[in-house]
Amino acid sequence: MLKKSLSLLLVGLLILIASPVPASARTRSEKEAQKIEKVRAAILSLGVGPDARIKVKLRDKTKLEGYIKQAGDDHFVITDAKTGTDTSVAYPQVKTAQGQNLSKGAKIAIGVGVAAAVVIVILFFLYHGFTPS
């Protein structure tokens, strides 16, 4: 009985090991299109204007830094803050993009934190009887 069980277990393991693993169903062009869409969404979420700071590395190893002046469906424009020159960049050219502005939620959280700190300081001085001369 033990020999039969052991041999069936070994046969099952051999079948499991020998069976082909399904490959990723996405092709290279689908992966590239998904990456381009992710870059587009990230850049559009930063917004435009001097507050929308960004650092971009392109596929040709060019590095750009500045702010997003304009963002469209197929390209965006980076303005160098130091020189004021505009560079139009198509989304497929982008290798990496790093935004440098805070999200709306982060700005609200910072504001709430500062307000809470001010209230705590005022309550501390009132509780300890500190009165200005």
mmCIF file of N, CA and C in Angstrom:
data_model
loop_
_atom_site.group_PDB
_atom_site.id
_atom_site.type_symbol
_atom_site.label_atom_id
_atom_site.label_comp_id
_atom_site.label_asym_id
_atom_site.label_seq_id
_atom_site.Cartn_x
_atom_site.Cartn_y
_atom_site.Cartn_z
ATOM 1 N N MET A 1 0.815 -1.189 0.000
ATOM 2 C CA MET A 1 0.000 0.000 0.000
ATOM 3 C C MET A 1 0.857 1.250 0.000
ATOM 4 N N LEU A 2 1.896 1.254 0.826
ATOM 5 C CA LEU A 2 2.781 2.397 0.915
ATOM 6 C C LEU A 2 3.508 2.618 -0.402
ATOM 7 N N LYS A 3 3.899 1.530 -1.068
ATOM 8 C CA LYS A 3 4.598 1.650 -2.352
ATOM 9 C C LYS A 3 3.684 2.266 -3.404
ATOM 10 N N LYS A 4 2.409 1.876 -3.423
ATOM 11 C CA LYS A 4 1.461 2.436 -4.395
ATOM 12 C C LYS A 4 1.243 3.926 -4.141
ATOM 13 N N SER A 5 1.059 4.298 -2.905
ATOM 14 C CA SER A 5 0.837 5.705 -2.562
ATOM 15 C C SER A 5 2.045 6.552 -2.904
ATOM 16 N N LEU A 6 3.231 6.032 -2.589
ATOM 17 C CA LEU A 6 4.455 6.762 -2.868
ATOM 18 C C LEU A 6 4.683 6.903 -4.367
ATOM 19 N N SER A 7 4.407 5.852 -5.122
ATOM 20 C CA SER A 7 4.595 5.918 -6.575
ATOM 21 C C SER A 7 3.573 6.867 -7.206
ATOM 22 N N LEU A 8 2.337 6.877 -6.721
ATOM 23 C CA LEU A 8 1.344 7.822 -7.235
ATOM 24 C C LEU A 8 1.737 9.267 -6.911
ATOM 25 N N LEU A 9 2.293 9.500 -5.744
ATOM 26 C CA LEU A 9 2.750 10.830 -5.366
ATOM 27 C C LEU A 9 3.888 11.273 -6.269
ATOM 28 N N LEU A 10 4.822 10.396 -6.539
ATOM 29 C CA LEU A 10 5.940 10.730 -7.420
ATOM 30 C C LEU A 10 5.469 10.995 -8.851
ATOM 31 N N VAL A 11 4.553 10.203 -9.340
ATOM 32 C CA VAL A 11 4.009 10.420 -10.682
ATOM 33 C C VAL A 11 3.294 11.772 -10.745
ATOM 34 N N GLY A 12 2.523 12.086 -9.708
ATOM 35 C CA GLY A 12 1.836 13.375 -9.672
ATOM 36 C C GLY A 12 2.811 14.538 -9.661
ATOM 37 N N LEU A 13 3.889 14.418 -8.872
ATOM 38 C CA LEU A 13 4.901 15.474 -8.836
ATOM 39 C C LEU A 13 5.604 15.625 -10.179
ATOM 40 N N LEU A 14 5.912 14.525 -10.834
ATOM 41 C CA LEU A 14 6.557 14.588 -12.143
ATOM 42 C C LEU A 14 5.640 15.258 -13.173
ATOM 43 N N ILE A 15 4.365 14.959 -13.137
ATOM 44 C CA ILE A 15 3.417 15.588 -14.063
ATOM 45 C C ILE A 15 3.320 17.085 -13.769
ATOM 46 N N LEU A 16 3.303 17.450 -12.500
ATOM 47 C CA LEU A 16 3.225 18.853 -12.117
ATOM 48 C C LEU A 16 4.465 19.625 -12.566
ATOM 49 N N ILE A 17 5.627 19.015 -12.392
ATOM 50 C CA ILE A 17 6.874 19.675 -12.787
ATOM 51 C C ILE A 17 6.980 19.770 -14.306
ATOM 52 N N ALA A 18 6.552 18.760 -15.025
ATOM 53 C CA ALA A 18 6.697 18.735 -16.476
ATOM 54 C C ALA A 18 5.648 19.557 -17.200
ATOM 55 N N SER A 19 4.586 19.923 -16.546
ATOM 56 C CA SER A 19 3.526 20.676 -17.237
ATOM 57 C C SER A 19 3.992 22.105 -17.497
ATOM 58 N N PRO A 20 3.628 22.649 -18.644
ATOM 59 C CA PRO A 20 4.074 24.000 -18.988
ATOM 60 C C PRO A 20 3.342 25.057 -18.159
ATOM 61 N N VAL A 21 4.070 26.101 -17.797
ATOM 62 C CA VAL A 21 3.502 27.215 -17.044
ATOM 63 C C VAL A 21 2.984 28.231 -18.051
ATOM 64 N N PRO A 22 1.754 28.704 -17.889
ATOM 65 C CA PRO A 22 1.239 29.676 -18.846
ATOM 66 C C PRO A 22 2.051 30.973 -18.787
ATOM 67 N N ALA A 23 2.401 31.461 -19.962
ATOM 68 C CA ALA A 23 3.177 32.693 -20.057
ATOM 69 C C ALA A 23 2.261 33.896 -19.926
ATOM 70 N N SER A 24 2.850 35.039 -19.753
ATOM 71 C CA SER A 24 2.081 36.270 -19.652
ATOM 72 C C SER A 24 1.328 36.494 -20.957
ATOM 73 N N ALA A 25 0.069 36.839 -20.838
ATOM 74 C CA ALA A 25 -0.766 36.987 -22.021
ATOM 75 C C ALA A 25 -0.525 38.315 -22.736
ATOM 76 N N ARG A 26 0.125 39.260 -22.061
ATOM 77 C CA ARG A 26 0.326 40.564 -22.680
ATOM 78 C C ARG A 26 1.561 40.560 -23.563
ATOM 79 N N THR A 27 1.446 41.204 -24.683
ATOM 80 C CA THR A 27 2.582 41.323 -25.581
ATOM 81 C C THR A 27 3.416 42.523 -25.169
ATOM 82 N N ARG A 28 4.544 42.674 -25.805
ATOM 83 C CA ARG A 28 5.446 43.785 -25.493
ATOM 84 C C ARG A 28 4.789 45.128 -25.794
ATOM 85 N N SER A 29 4.049 45.200 -26.895
ATOM 86 C CA SER A 29 3.404 46.466 -27.244
ATOM 87 C C SER A 29 2.296 46.818 -26.250
ATOM 88 N N GLU A 30 1.605 45.812 -25.714
ATOM 89 C CA GLU A 30 0.580 46.080 -24.709
ATOM 90 C C GLU A 30 1.213 46.583 -23.416
ATOM 91 N N LYS A 31 2.351 46.003 -23.029
ATOM 92 C CA LYS A 31 3.055 46.459 -21.841
ATOM 93 C C LYS A 31 3.537 47.897 -22.032
ATOM 94 N N GLU A 32 4.046 48.197 -23.215
ATOM 95 C CA GLU A 32 4.525 49.549 -23.516
ATOM 96 C C GLU A 32 3.374 50.552 -23.486
ATOM 97 N N ALA A 33 2.243 50.170 -24.043
ATOM 98 C CA ALA A 33 1.074 51.055 -24.032
ATOM 99 C C ALA A 33 0.597 51.295 -22.607
ATOM 100 N N GLN A 34 0.650 50.283 -21.760
ATOM 101 C CA GLN A 34 0.246 50.440 -20.366
ATOM 102 C C GLN A 34 1.204 51.377 -19.635
ATOM 103 N N LYS A 35 2.495 51.267 -19.907
ATOM 104 C CA LYS A 35 3.479 52.142 -19.272
ATOM 105 C C LYS A 35 3.283 53.586 -19.729
ATOM 106 N N ILE A 36 3.021 53.792 -21.000
ATOM 107 C CA ILE A 36 2.787 55.143 -21.522
ATOM 108 C C ILE A 36 1.557 55.748 -20.863
ATOM 109 N N GLU A 37 0.523 54.959 -20.711
ATOM 110 C CA GLU A 37 -0.701 55.457 -20.065
ATOM 111 C C GLU A 37 -0.452 55.808 -18.607
ATOM 112 N N LYS A 38 0.379 55.013 -17.944
ATOM 113 C CA LYS A 38 0.715 55.302 -16.545
ATOM 114 C C LYS A 38 1.488 56.618 -16.433
ATOM 115 N N VAL A 39 2.442 56.844 -17.356
ATOM 116 C CA VAL A 39 3.206 58.093 -17.367
ATOM 117 C C VAL A 39 2.280 59.272 -17.643
ATOM 118 N N ARG A 40 1.396 59.124 -18.610
ATOM 119 C CA ARG A 40 0.447 60.192 -18.962
ATOM 120 C C ARG A 40 -0.426 60.550 -17.758
ATOM 121 N N ALA A 41 -0.938 59.546 -17.068
ATOM 122 C CA ALA A 41 -1.798 59.795 -15.909
ATOM 123 C C ALA A 41 -1.018 60.488 -14.795
ATOM 124 N N ALA A 42 0.232 60.078 -14.577
ATOM 125 C CA ALA A 42 1.041 60.694 -13.528
ATOM 126 C C ALA A 42 1.335 62.150 -13.841
ATOM 127 N N ILE A 43 1.638 62.445 -15.087
ATOM 128 C CA ILE A 43 1.959 63.821 -15.467
ATOM 129 C C ILE A 43 0.712 64.686 -15.424
ATOM 130 N N LEU A 44 -0.408 64.159 -15.878
ATOM 131 C CA LEU A 44 -1.648 64.935 -15.815
ATOM 132 C C LEU A 44 -2.076 65.173 -14.370
ATOM 133 N N SER A 45 -1.747 64.250 -13.470
ATOM 134 C CA SER A 45 -2.124 64.439 -12.067
ATOM 135 C C SER A 45 -1.291 65.533 -11.398
ATOM 136 N N LEU A 46 -0.090 65.804 -11.917
ATOM 137 C CA LEU A 46 0.739 66.870 -11.358
ATOM 138 C C LEU A 46 0.165 68.246 -11.669
ATOM 139 N N GLY A 47 -0.542 68.348 -12.776
ATOM 140 C CA GLY A 47 -1.088 69.641 -13.173
ATOM 141 C C GLY A 47 -0.076 70.420 -14.001
ATOM 142 N N VAL A 48 -0.357 71.700 -14.210
ATOM 143 C CA VAL A 48 0.532 72.567 -14.978
ATOM 144 C C VAL A 48 0.824 73.823 -14.171
ATOM 145 N N GLY A 49 1.902 74.476 -14.537
ATOM 146 C CA GLY A 49 2.277 75.711 -13.877
ATOM 147 C C GLY A 49 3.560 75.559 -13.079
ATOM 148 N N PRO A 50 4.052 76.645 -12.533
ATOM 149 C CA PRO A 50 5.324 76.625 -11.806
ATOM 150 C C PRO A 50 5.327 75.704 -10.583
ATOM 151 N N ASP A 51 4.170 75.368 -10.044
ATOM 152 C CA ASP A 51 4.121 74.452 -8.895
ATOM 153 C C ASP A 51 4.241 72.992 -9.309
ATOM 154 N N ALA A 52 4.081 72.686 -10.581
ATOM 155 C CA ALA A 52 4.129 71.307 -11.075
ATOM 156 C C ALA A 52 5.558 70.955 -11.479
ATOM 157 N N ARG A 53 6.441 70.831 -10.507
ATOM 158 C CA ARG A 53 7.856 70.537 -10.752
ATOM 159 C C ARG A 53 8.016 69.074 -11.135
ATOM 160 N N ILE A 54 8.972 68.831 -12.058
ATOM 161 C CA ILE A 54 9.170 67.463 -12.537
ATOM 162 C C ILE A 54 10.612 67.265 -12.982
ATOM 163 N N LYS A 55 11.107 66.032 -12.799
ATOM 164 C CA LYS A 55 12.389 65.586 -13.344
ATOM 165 C C LYS A 55 12.074 64.410 -14.260
ATOM 166 N N VAL A 56 12.598 64.453 -15.478
ATOM 167 C CA VAL A 56 12.284 63.422 -16.466
ATOM 168 C C VAL A 56 13.583 62.885 -17.063
ATOM 169 N N LYS A 57 13.670 61.563 -17.182
ATOM 170 C CA LYS A 57 14.754 60.917 -17.921
ATOM 171 C C LYS A 57 14.132 60.317 -19.174
ATOM 172 N N LEU A 58 14.699 60.645 -20.311
ATOM 173 C CA LEU A 58 14.172 60.139 -21.578
ATOM 174 C C LEU A 58 14.914 58.875 -21.989
ATOM 175 N N ARG A 59 14.375 58.180 -22.972
ATOM 176 C CA ARG A 59 14.976 56.938 -23.454
ATOM 177 C C ARG A 59 16.352 57.165 -24.079
ATOM 178 N N ASP A 60 16.587 58.369 -24.623
ATOM 179 C CA ASP A 60 17.893 58.676 -25.200
ATOM 180 C C ASP A 60 18.875 59.206 -24.146
ATOM 181 N N LYS A 61 18.560 58.980 -22.864
ATOM 182 C CA LYS A 61 19.374 59.326 -21.700
ATOM 183 C C LYS A 61 19.482 60.832 -21.448
ATOM 184 N N THR A 62 18.618 61.612 -22.054
ATOM 185 C CA THR A 62 18.547 63.040 -21.774
ATOM 186 C C THR A 62 17.795 63.239 -20.472
ATOM 187 N N LYS A 63 18.263 64.178 -19.662
ATOM 188 C CA LYS A 63 17.587 64.498 -18.401
ATOM 189 C C LYS A 63 17.030 65.911 -18.496
ATOM 190 N N LEU A 64 15.768 66.064 -18.149
ATOM 191 C CA LEU A 64 15.109 67.365 -18.154
ATOM 192 C C LEU A 64 14.576 67.647 -16.762
ATOM 193 N N GLU A 65 14.635 68.915 -16.375
ATOM 194 C CA GLU A 65 14.120 69.312 -15.072
ATOM 195 C C GLU A 65 13.487 70.687 -15.215
ATOM 196 N N GLY A 66 12.339 70.844 -14.630
ATOM 197 C CA GLY A 66 11.637 72.117 -14.686
ATOM 198 C C GLY A 66 10.215 71.937 -14.218
ATOM 199 N N TYR A 67 9.312 72.690 -14.849
ATOM 200 C CA TYR A 67 7.905 72.533 -14.511
ATOM 201 C C TYR A 67 7.099 72.275 -15.773
ATOM 202 N N ILE A 68 5.919 71.699 -15.583
ATOM 203 C CA ILE A 68 5.057 71.353 -16.713
ATOM 204 C C ILE A 68 4.294 72.606 -17.129
ATOM 205 N N LYS A 69 4.550 73.053 -18.335
ATOM 206 C CA LYS A 69 3.875 74.243 -18.849
ATOM 207 C C LYS A 69 2.548 73.881 -19.502
ATOM 208 N N GLN A 70 2.544 72.730 -20.171
ATOM 209 C CA GLN A 70 1.348 72.295 -20.900
ATOM 210 C C GLN A 70 1.347 70.775 -20.954
ATOM 211 N N ALA A 71 0.183 70.171 -20.826
ATOM 212 C CA ALA A 71 0.065 68.713 -20.903
ATOM 213 C C ALA A 71 -1.108 68.371 -21.806
ATOM 214 N N GLY A 72 -0.839 67.565 -22.832
ATOM 215 C CA GLY A 72 -1.882 67.165 -23.763
ATOM 216 C C GLY A 72 -2.048 65.661 -23.785
ATOM 217 N N ASP A 73 -2.761 65.176 -24.795
ATOM 218 C CA ASP A 73 -3.017 63.737 -24.903
ATOM 219 C C ASP A 73 -1.801 62.952 -25.390
ATOM 220 N N ASP A 74 -0.974 63.564 -26.239
ATOM 221 C CA ASP A 74 0.153 62.835 -26.808
ATOM 222 C C ASP A 74 1.516 63.381 -26.404
ATOM 223 N N HIS A 75 1.576 64.566 -25.801
ATOM 224 C CA HIS A 75 2.851 65.133 -25.365
ATOM 225 C C HIS A 75 2.637 66.136 -24.230
ATOM 226 N N PHE A 76 3.725 66.551 -23.628
ATOM 227 C CA PHE A 76 3.693 67.604 -22.619
ATOM 228 C C PHE A 76 4.903 68.500 -22.830
ATOM 229 N N VAL A 77 4.851 69.706 -22.273
ATOM 230 C CA VAL A 77 5.919 70.680 -22.450
ATOM 231 C C VAL A 77 6.534 70.971 -21.086
ATOM 232 N N ILE A 78 7.864 70.813 -21.008
ATOM 233 C CA ILE A 78 8.603 71.129 -19.789
ATOM 234 C C ILE A 78 9.327 72.446 -20.010
ATOM 235 N N THR A 79 9.190 73.363 -19.059
ATOM 236 C CA THR A 79 9.902 74.631 -19.100
ATOM 237 C C THR A 79 11.002 74.595 -18.048
ATOM 238 N N ASP A 80 12.232 74.821 -18.495
ATOM 239 C CA ASP A 80 13.361 74.878 -17.578
ATOM 240 C C ASP A 80 13.236 76.147 -16.751
ATOM 241 N N ALA A 81 13.225 76.011 -15.427
ATOM 242 C CA ALA A 81 13.024 77.162 -14.541
ATOM 243 C C ALA A 81 14.188 78.140 -14.609
ATOM 244 N N LYS A 82 15.400 77.664 -14.872
ATOM 245 C CA LYS A 82 16.572 78.531 -14.900
ATOM 246 C C LYS A 82 16.684 79.303 -16.211
ATOM 247 N N THR A 83 16.521 78.600 -17.325
ATOM 248 C CA THR A 83 16.720 79.241 -18.622
ATOM 249 C C THR A 83 15.424 79.700 -19.280
ATOM 250 N N GLY A 84 14.306 79.117 -18.880
ATOM 251 C CA GLY A 84 13.025 79.478 -19.478
ATOM 252 C C GLY A 84 12.757 78.819 -20.821
ATOM 253 N N THR A 85 13.593 77.865 -21.242
ATOM 254 C CA THR A 85 13.393 77.197 -22.523
ATOM 255 C C THR A 85 12.339 76.107 -22.389
ATOM 256 N N ASP A 86 11.513 75.986 -23.423
ATOM 257 C CA ASP A 86 10.464 74.972 -23.475
ATOM 258 C C ASP A 86 10.947 73.767 -24.260
ATOM 259 N N THR A 87 10.626 72.578 -23.758
ATOM 260 C CA THR A 87 10.954 71.332 -24.444
ATOM 261 C C THR A 87 9.700 70.488 -24.519
ATOM 262 N N SER A 88 9.303 70.134 -25.738
ATOM 263 C CA SER A 88 8.136 69.285 -25.940
ATOM 264 C C SER A 88 8.578 67.820 -25.876
ATOM 265 N N VAL A 89 7.876 67.024 -25.091
ATOM 266 C CA VAL A 89 8.235 65.627 -24.893
ATOM 267 C C VAL A 89 7.018 64.757 -25.166
ATOM 268 N N ALA A 90 7.178 63.774 -26.056
ATOM 269 C CA ALA A 90 6.113 62.805 -26.301
ATOM 270 C C ALA A 90 6.157 61.753 -25.188
ATOM 271 N N TYR A 91 5.005 61.274 -24.777
ATOM 272 C CA TYR A 91 4.938 60.308 -23.679
ATOM 273 C C TYR A 91 5.765 59.045 -23.926
ATOM 274 N N PRO A 92 5.811 58.495 -25.161
ATOM 275 C CA PRO A 92 6.634 57.293 -25.376
ATOM 276 C C PRO A 92 8.132 57.520 -25.181
ATOM 277 N N GLN A 93 8.596 58.772 -25.221
ATOM 278 C CA GLN A 93 10.016 59.060 -25.027
ATOM 279 C C GLN A 93 10.439 58.971 -23.563
ATOM 280 N N VAL A 94 9.488 59.011 -22.647
ATOM 281 C CA VAL A 94 9.797 59.083 -21.221
ATOM 282 C C VAL A 94 10.202 57.709 -20.690
ATOM 283 N N LYS A 95 11.358 57.674 -20.035
ATOM 284 C CA LYS A 95 11.794 56.453 -19.370
ATOM 285 C C LYS A 95 11.346 56.492 -17.910
ATOM 286 N N THR A 96 11.661 57.588 -17.205
ATOM 287 C CA THR A 96 11.183 57.772 -15.839
ATOM 288 C C THR A 96 10.768 59.225 -15.646
ATOM 289 N N ALA A 97 9.785 59.432 -14.797
ATOM 290 C CA ALA A 97 9.326 60.780 -14.456
ATOM 291 C C ALA A 97 9.108 60.842 -12.964
ATOM 292 N N GLN A 98 9.599 61.929 -12.364
ATOM 293 C CA GLN A 98 9.466 62.079 -10.921
ATOM 294 C C GLN A 98 8.922 63.469 -10.631
ATOM 295 N N GLY A 99 7.689 63.516 -10.127
ATOM 296 C CA GLY A 99 7.066 64.780 -9.768
ATOM 297 C C GLY A 99 7.541 65.234 -8.402
ATOM 298 N N GLN A 100 7.533 66.554 -8.197
ATOM 299 C CA GLN A 100 8.071 67.077 -6.953
ATOM 300 C C GLN A 100 7.096 67.984 -6.219
ATOM 301 N N ASN A 101 5.845 67.915 -6.523
ATOM 302 C CA ASN A 101 4.907 68.751 -5.779
ATOM 303 C C ASN A 101 4.088 67.881 -4.834
ATOM 304 N N LEU A 102 3.491 68.505 -3.862
ATOM 305 C CA LEU A 102 2.683 67.780 -2.889
ATOM 306 C C LEU A 102 1.259 67.618 -3.398
ATOM 307 N N SER A 103 0.640 66.530 -3.029
ATOM 308 C CA SER A 103 -0.747 66.314 -3.406
ATOM 309 C C SER A 103 -1.648 67.211 -2.561
ATOM 310 N N LYS A 104 -2.863 67.334 -2.972
ATOM 311 C CA LYS A 104 -3.825 68.167 -2.249
ATOM 312 C C LYS A 104 -4.032 67.637 -0.828
ATOM 313 N N GLY A 105 -4.118 66.337 -0.686
ATOM 314 C CA GLY A 105 -4.297 65.728 0.630
ATOM 315 C C GLY A 105 -3.111 65.998 1.551
ATOM 316 N N ALA A 106 -1.883 65.950 0.995
ATOM 317 C CA ALA A 106 -0.699 66.226 1.807
ATOM 318 C C ALA A 106 -0.690 67.678 2.272
ATOM 319 N N LYS A 107 -1.082 68.596 1.399
ATOM 320 C CA LYS A 107 -1.138 70.011 1.779
ATOM 321 C C LYS A 107 -2.172 70.236 2.891
ATOM 322 N N ILE A 108 -3.317 69.581 2.793
ATOM 323 C CA ILE A 108 -4.353 69.698 3.826
ATOM 324 C C ILE A 108 -3.841 69.124 5.150
ATOM 325 N N ALA A 109 -3.171 67.984 5.098
ATOM 326 C CA ALA A 109 -2.647 67.360 6.309
ATOM 327 C C ALA A 109 -1.607 68.252 6.983
ATOM 328 N N ILE A 110 -0.750 68.882 6.202
ATOM 329 C CA ILE A 110 0.246 69.797 6.763
ATOM 330 C C ILE A 110 -0.443 70.982 7.430
ATOM 331 N N GLY A 111 -1.443 71.542 6.772
ATOM 332 C CA GLY A 111 -2.184 72.668 7.336
ATOM 333 C C GLY A 111 -2.870 72.305 8.643
ATOM 334 N N VAL A 112 -3.495 71.137 8.688
ATOM 335 C CA VAL A 112 -4.165 70.682 9.905
ATOM 336 C C VAL A 112 -3.142 70.460 11.017
ATOM 337 N N GLY A 113 -1.991 69.912 10.677
ATOM 338 C CA GLY A 113 -0.940 69.689 11.673
ATOM 339 C C GLY A 113 -0.418 70.989 12.269
ATOM 340 N N VAL A 114 -0.198 71.991 11.413
ATOM 341 C CA VAL A 114 0.271 73.292 11.894
ATOM 342 C C VAL A 114 -0.786 73.938 12.786
ATOM 343 N N ALA A 115 -2.040 73.894 12.378
ATOM 344 C CA ALA A 115 -3.118 74.478 13.176
ATOM 345 C C ALA A 115 -3.220 73.776 14.531
ATOM 346 N N ALA A 116 -3.101 72.458 14.554
ATOM 347 C CA ALA A 116 -3.164 71.715 15.813
ATOM 348 C C ALA A 116 -1.994 72.091 16.721
ATOM 349 N N ALA A 117 -0.813 72.264 16.149
ATOM 350 C CA ALA A 117 0.352 72.653 16.945
ATOM 351 C C ALA A 117 0.154 74.030 17.567
ATOM 352 N N VAL A 118 -0.406 74.971 16.809
ATOM 353 C CA VAL A 118 -0.660 76.313 17.336
ATOM 354 C C VAL A 118 -1.665 76.250 18.486
ATOM 355 N N VAL A 119 -2.716 75.483 18.316
ATOM 356 C CA VAL A 119 -3.726 75.355 19.374
ATOM 357 C C VAL A 119 -3.113 74.730 20.619
ATOM 358 N N ILE A 120 -2.284 73.730 20.469
ATOM 359 C CA ILE A 120 -1.644 73.079 21.617
ATOM 360 C C ILE A 120 -0.734 74.052 22.353
ATOM 361 N N VAL A 121 0.042 74.843 21.612
ATOM 362 C CA VAL A 121 0.923 75.828 22.251
ATOM 363 C C VAL A 121 0.107 76.862 23.009
ATOM 364 N N ILE A 122 -0.958 77.359 22.426
ATOM 365 C CA ILE A 122 -1.816 78.348 23.099
ATOM 366 C C ILE A 122 -2.434 77.744 24.359
ATOM 367 N N LEU A 123 -2.944 76.527 24.283
ATOM 368 C CA LEU A 123 -3.522 75.874 25.458
ATOM 369 C C LEU A 123 -2.472 75.620 26.537
ATOM 370 N N PHE A 124 -1.269 75.299 26.141
ATOM 371 C CA PHE A 124 -0.186 75.075 27.099
ATOM 372 C C PHE A 124 0.083 76.344 27.902
ATOM 373 N N PHE A 125 0.212 77.460 27.183
ATOM 374 C CA PHE A 125 0.483 78.720 27.882
ATOM 375 C C PHE A 125 -0.702 79.164 28.749
ATOM 376 N N LEU A 126 -1.912 78.930 28.296
ATOM 377 C CA LEU A 126 -3.080 79.293 29.107
ATOM 378 C C LEU A 126 -3.190 78.416 30.342
ATOM 379 N N TYR A 127 -2.866 77.152 30.222
ATOM 380 C CA TYR A 127 -2.964 76.225 31.342
ATOM 381 C C TYR A 127 -1.924 76.515 32.425
ATOM 382 N N HIS A 128 -0.735 76.897 31.987
ATOM 383 C CA HIS A 128 0.339 77.167 32.946
ATOM 384 C C HIS A 128 0.348 78.603 33.454
ATOM 385 N N GLY A 129 -0.654 79.368 33.146
ATOM 386 C CA GLY A 129 -0.810 80.711 33.678
ATOM 387 C C GLY A 129 0.147 81.722 33.100
ATOM 388 N N PHE A 130 0.665 81.493 31.921
ATOM 389 C CA PHE A 130 1.572 82.468 31.303
ATOM 390 C C PHE A 130 0.756 83.603 30.738
ATOM 391 N N THR A 131 1.034 84.804 31.183
ATOM 392 C CA THR A 131 0.377 85.976 30.624
ATOM 393 C C THR A 131 1.453 86.957 30.165
ATOM 394 N N PRO A 132 1.319 87.443 28.973
ATOM 395 C CA PRO A 132 2.329 88.392 28.479
ATOM 396 C C PRO A 132 2.264 89.699 29.271
ATOM 397 N N SER A 133 3.406 90.347 29.479
ATOM 398 C CA SER A 133 3.465 91.594 30.253
ATOM 399 C C SER A 133 2.902 92.744 29.509
#
